Short mmCIF file of C-alpha atoms in Angstrom, two decimals:
data_model
loop_
_atom_site.label_atom_id
_atom_site.label_comp_id
_atom_site.label_asym_id
_atom_site.label_seq_id
_atom_site.Cartn_x
_atom_site.Cartn_y
_atom_site.Cartn_z
CA UNK A 1 -16.62 38.60 -1.16
CA UNK A 2 -15.44 35.75 0.98
CA UNK A 3 -11.43 35.35 1.69
CA UNK A 4 -9.77 32.41 1.68
CA UNK A 5 -6.52 30.99 3.11
CA UNK A 6 -3.38 30.93 0.42
CA UNK A 7 -2.69 27.34 0.15
CA UNK A 8 -0.39 26.02 2.35
CA UNK A 9 -0.62 28.97 4.91
CA UNK A 10 -1.41 26.62 7.86
CA UNK A 11 1.81 24.48 7.17
CA UNK A 12 3.95 27.74 7.16
CA UNK A 13 2.85 28.77 9.85
CA UNK A 14 3.58 25.26 11.52
CA UNK A 15 6.78 25.31 10.27
CA UNK A 16 7.76 28.09 11.73
CA UNK A 17 6.55 27.59 15.16
CA UNK A 18 8.83 23.96 14.88
CA UNK A 19 11.39 25.39 13.59
CA UNK A 20 11.71 28.36 16.71
CA UNK A 21 10.59 26.10 19.02
CA UNK A 22 14.09 23.88 17.43
CA UNK A 23 16.22 26.73 18.21
CA UNK A 24 15.00 27.06 21.73
CA UNK A 25 15.93 23.72 22.14
CA UNK A 26 19.14 24.50 20.50
CA UNK A 27 20.33 27.63 23.04
CA UNK A 28 19.11 25.61 26.13
CA UNK A 29 21.35 23.13 25.83
CA UNK A 30 23.61 24.98 24.67
CA UNK A 31 22.83 27.83 27.45
CA UNK A 32 22.89 25.15 30.26
CA UNK A 33 26.25 24.48 32.45
CA UNK A 34 25.15 20.48 31.92
CA UNK A 35 23.49 18.09 30.42
CA UNK A 36 19.85 18.11 30.41
CA UNK A 37 16.71 15.44 30.41
CA UNK A 38 13.80 15.10 28.34
CA UNK A 39 11.64 16.27 31.50
CA UNK A 40 14.17 19.50 32.32
CA UNK A 41 13.97 20.57 28.47
CA UNK A 42 10.26 20.34 28.54
CA UNK A 43 9.99 22.43 31.86
CA UNK A 44 12.82 24.94 31.04
CA UNK A 45 10.29 25.42 27.30
CA UNK A 46 7.18 24.84 28.15
CA UNK A 47 6.17 22.31 25.99
CA UNK A 48 4.99 18.56 26.14
CA UNK A 49 7.53 16.44 26.66
CA UNK A 50 6.07 14.42 23.10
CA UNK A 51 6.84 17.85 21.28
CA UNK A 52 10.61 18.16 22.59
CA UNK A 53 10.96 14.60 22.01
CA UNK A 54 9.86 14.97 18.42
CA UNK A 55 12.27 17.78 17.61
CA UNK A 56 15.11 16.31 19.18
CA UNK A 57 15.01 13.42 17.24
CA UNK A 58 15.17 15.84 14.38
CA UNK A 59 18.05 17.99 15.57
CA UNK A 60 20.23 14.98 16.72
CA UNK A 61 20.93 13.67 13.32
CA UNK A 62 21.65 17.40 12.45
CA UNK A 63 24.37 17.37 15.09
CA UNK A 64 22.77 20.18 16.87
CA UNK A 65 21.71 17.97 19.60
CA UNK A 66 23.51 14.30 20.98
CA UNK A 67 21.27 11.83 23.41
CA UNK A 68 23.37 9.85 25.82
CA UNK A 69 21.06 6.42 26.05
CA UNK A 70 23.11 5.71 29.05
CA UNK A 71 22.49 9.05 31.24
CA UNK A 72 19.35 9.77 29.45
CA UNK A 73 20.25 13.17 28.91
CA UNK A 74 20.84 15.30 25.91
CA UNK A 75 24.40 17.07 25.80
CA UNK A 76 25.30 20.07 22.82
CA UNK A 77 26.02 17.92 19.83
CA UNK A 78 29.27 17.66 17.55
CA UNK A 79 28.22 19.86 14.50
CA UNK A 80 26.99 22.75 17.10
CA UNK A 81 30.45 22.73 18.44
CA UNK A 82 31.56 22.97 15.44
CA UNK A 83 29.92 26.03 14.44
CA UNK A 84 30.82 27.62 17.98
CA UNK A 85 34.51 27.23 17.49
CA UNK A 86 34.27 28.31 13.74
CA UNK A 87 32.33 31.22 14.74
CA UNK A 88 34.42 32.04 17.85
CA UNK A 89 37.67 32.00 15.90
CA UNK A 90 36.67 34.71 13.33
CA UNK A 91 34.72 37.16 15.69
CA UNK A 92 36.72 38.86 18.21
CA UNK A 93 35.25 40.63 21.21
CA UNK A 94 36.35 43.78 19.86
CA UNK A 95 34.03 43.20 16.82
CA UNK A 96 31.26 41.33 18.82
CA UNK A 97 30.81 44.67 21.10
CA UNK A 98 31.40 47.35 17.71
CA UNK A 99 27.50 47.52 17.37
CA UNK A 100 26.64 47.88 21.17
CA UNK A 101 28.96 51.07 21.61
CA UNK A 102 28.05 52.21 18.34
CA UNK A 103 24.42 52.25 19.78
CA UNK A 104 25.30 54.34 22.87
CA UNK A 105 27.02 56.67 21.07
CA UNK A 106 24.29 57.28 18.29
CA UNK A 107 21.80 57.69 21.45
CA UNK A 108 23.98 60.33 23.28
CA UNK A 109 26.88 61.61 21.10
CA UNK A 110 29.45 60.84 23.43
CA UNK A 111 32.40 58.45 23.01
CA UNK A 112 31.67 54.68 24.25
CA UNK A 113 34.75 51.97 25.43
CA UNK A 114 35.14 48.93 26.39
CA UNK A 115 37.94 47.59 28.52
CA UNK A 116 39.44 43.74 29.39
CA UNK A 117 40.32 42.91 32.72
CA UNK A 118 44.47 42.07 33.12
CA UNK A 119 44.19 39.62 35.89
CA UNK A 120 48.31 39.20 35.87
CA UNK A 121 48.63 42.69 36.03
CA UNK A 122 45.77 43.70 38.15
CA UNK A 123 45.00 46.55 35.74
CA UNK A 124 42.51 47.02 32.93
CA UNK A 125 42.89 48.15 28.91
CA UNK A 126 40.57 49.71 26.73
CA UNK A 127 40.44 47.24 23.83
CA UNK A 128 37.91 49.02 21.53
CA UNK A 129 36.10 52.65 21.33
CA UNK A 130 33.55 54.32 19.69
CA UNK A 131 34.38 57.80 18.99
CA UNK A 132 31.26 60.85 19.36
CA UNK A 133 31.14 63.77 17.01
CA UNK A 134 32.33 66.29 18.75
CA UNK A 135 36.11 68.15 18.29
CA UNK A 136 36.09 67.44 21.78
CA UNK A 137 36.14 63.78 22.64
CA UNK A 138 37.76 62.37 25.36
CA UNK A 139 39.78 59.16 24.91
CA UNK A 140 42.34 56.68 26.19
CA UNK A 141 44.77 54.96 24.49
CA UNK A 142 43.76 51.65 23.39
CA UNK A 143 46.02 47.99 24.88
CA UNK A 144 47.38 50.10 27.06
CA UNK A 145 47.17 49.05 30.92
CA UNK A 146 46.02 51.24 32.88
CA UNK A 147 44.97 51.12 36.86
CA UNK A 148 41.94 49.97 37.95
CA UNK A 149 41.59 52.14 41.32
CA UNK A 150 40.88 55.48 39.05
CA UNK A 151 37.44 56.21 37.09
CA UNK A 152 34.39 54.55 36.51
CA UNK A 153 35.58 51.86 34.29
CA UNK A 154 38.53 50.25 36.67
CA UNK A 155 36.42 50.48 39.61
CA UNK A 156 33.25 48.80 37.68
CA UNK A 157 35.68 46.24 37.37
CA UNK A 158 37.00 46.39 40.54
CA UNK A 159 33.72 45.66 42.45
CA UNK A 160 33.56 42.12 41.06
CA UNK A 161 36.49 41.04 41.82
CA UNK A 162 37.78 38.72 45.07
CA UNK A 163 38.62 40.35 48.25
CA UNK A 164 42.20 39.35 47.81
CA UNK A 165 42.52 40.91 44.67
CA UNK A 166 40.86 44.18 45.58
CA UNK A 167 43.11 44.26 48.46
CA UNK A 168 46.32 43.62 46.23
CA UNK A 169 45.07 46.55 44.09
CA UNK A 170 44.67 49.08 46.64
CA UNK A 171 47.94 48.13 48.32
CA UNK A 172 49.89 48.58 45.04
CA UNK A 173 47.92 52.00 44.16
CA UNK A 174 49.30 55.34 43.53
CA UNK A 175 47.73 58.45 43.80
CA UNK A 176 45.28 59.28 40.71
CA UNK A 177 47.20 60.64 37.88
CA UNK A 178 44.94 63.87 37.31
CA UNK A 179 44.27 65.26 40.29
CA UNK A 180 47.00 63.68 42.49
CA UNK A 181 43.94 61.89 45.24
CA UNK A 182 45.87 59.32 47.76
CA UNK A 183 44.10 56.17 47.21
CA UNK A 184 41.66 55.74 49.69
CA UNK A 185 41.37 53.63 53.08
CA UNK A 186 39.98 50.01 53.03
CA UNK A 187 37.34 50.59 54.69
CA UNK A 188 36.29 53.83 52.01
CA UNK A 189 36.95 51.83 48.91
CA UNK A 190 34.94 48.61 50.30
CA UNK A 191 32.30 50.73 50.78
CA UNK A 192 31.94 52.05 47.85
CA UNK A 193 32.90 48.80 46.00
CA UNK A 194 29.93 47.41 47.77
CA UNK A 195 27.49 50.42 46.00
CA UNK A 196 28.67 49.75 42.62
CA UNK A 197 27.99 46.37 42.78
CA UNK A 198 24.65 46.96 44.36
CA UNK A 199 23.46 49.58 41.74
CA UNK A 200 25.53 47.59 38.82
CA UNK A 201 26.80 51.00 37.50
CA UNK A 202 29.66 53.60 38.68
CA UNK A 203 30.09 57.38 38.30
CA UNK A 204 33.55 59.35 39.16
CA UNK A 205 35.02 62.60 38.45
CA UNK A 206 38.10 63.82 36.63
CA UNK A 207 39.77 60.53 38.05
CA UNK A 208 41.25 58.95 34.66
CA UNK A 209 40.49 62.05 33.13
CA UNK A 210 40.55 65.74 33.51
CA UNK A 211 37.08 67.96 33.47
CA UNK A 212 35.28 64.30 32.33
CA UNK A 213 32.24 62.77 34.12
CA UNK A 214 32.95 59.29 33.83
CA UNK A 215 30.18 56.38 33.53
CA UNK A 216 30.56 52.49 33.42
CA UNK A 217 28.95 49.35 33.68
CA UNK A 218 30.83 45.80 34.57
CA UNK A 219 31.21 43.23 31.49
CA UNK A 220 31.05 40.06 32.18
CA UNK A 221 32.10 36.46 30.06
CA UNK A 222 30.76 32.64 30.85
CA UNK A 223 33.77 32.78 33.09
CA UNK A 224 33.35 35.91 35.13
CA UNK A 225 34.41 39.31 34.65
CA UNK A 226 35.81 40.47 31.43
CA UNK A 227 36.12 44.13 31.55
CA UNK A 228 33.62 47.37 31.59
CA UNK A 229 32.34 49.77 28.98
CA UNK A 230 32.43 53.11 29.96
CA UNK A 231 31.67 56.95 28.24
CA UNK A 232 33.60 59.68 29.36
CA UNK A 233 31.57 63.07 29.25
CA UNK A 234 32.97 66.81 29.02
CA UNK A 235 31.84 68.18 32.29
CA UNK A 236 31.62 71.34 29.65
CA UNK A 237 28.81 69.25 27.88
CA UNK A 238 27.44 67.49 31.00
CA UNK A 239 24.13 68.56 32.84
CA UNK A 240 22.47 66.78 35.94
CA UNK A 241 19.80 66.08 34.14
CA UNK A 242 21.43 64.20 31.68
CA UNK A 243 22.46 61.66 34.61
CA UNK A 244 20.05 58.78 34.68
CA UNK A 245 19.94 58.57 30.69
CA UNK A 246 23.48 58.36 30.93
CA UNK A 247 23.29 55.29 33.49
CA UNK A 248 20.10 53.62 31.62
CA UNK A 249 22.63 53.54 28.31
CA UNK A 250 25.73 52.35 29.93
CA UNK A 251 23.62 49.37 32.15
CA UNK A 252 21.81 47.98 29.12
CA UNK A 253 24.84 48.37 27.04
CA UNK A 254 27.11 46.70 30.19
CA UNK A 255 24.52 43.77 29.77
CA UNK A 256 23.73 43.25 26.11
CA UNK A 257 27.91 42.88 25.63
CA UNK A 258 27.72 40.07 28.87
CA UNK A 259 24.74 38.17 27.17
CA UNK A 260 27.10 38.42 23.82
CA UNK A 261 29.99 37.10 25.57
CA UNK A 262 28.18 33.89 27.06
CA UNK A 263 27.16 35.60 30.61
CA UNK A 264 24.51 33.49 32.53
CA UNK A 265 23.81 35.75 35.20
#
């Protein structure tokens, strides 16, 4: 029996392609730090200029993009801006981050925490966490300032601060809260921060929590360093064989959260 195409199937596929391409145009215009020309949009998307022009003509009346005839550049449209402001007013960073933290916990059954950098205090605070299922679960209080110098969650942030800020943090640093370690020398700290920045994660042992191994990765937003995402693991449950798995989980979580917060690095 000869198979016949469903009526309208080709048109449906074509429409789906049109929608996907239109969404890519919206995303590209929104992601760009400056207005884009038709040629730049075409090159970025890998589409003919005629196709891009046709799609932008469809998006303009809907307010998704705005074309400036004087400069011949495309900007985000007023309706797109309105929707962006509306969504940002309804969703907190903590709500956006929670599904990512839950995925980390589901993969390793250890607590996962999100922190935020407090530049005026040169400190950090935890703003969200998802607990593991174990009775022994390491957590730190939310919304209370914590030192940047001690623990992977703080040093993951410090690695992306300007040198003057790092110096100021070190100058005001006290001994580690758990073991009473003295602050490192500036040379040793800068070596550590360079290594953290290069590899994109940090691990510490018992610096902020006793009998814990901490893994953390930085989280960025559209303006720079936002905070970090961390997983503290009790030493009783930690095995060196798990090291690479925790690193992969926490780095992936940091990248995912950074993308959600508008980072374009």
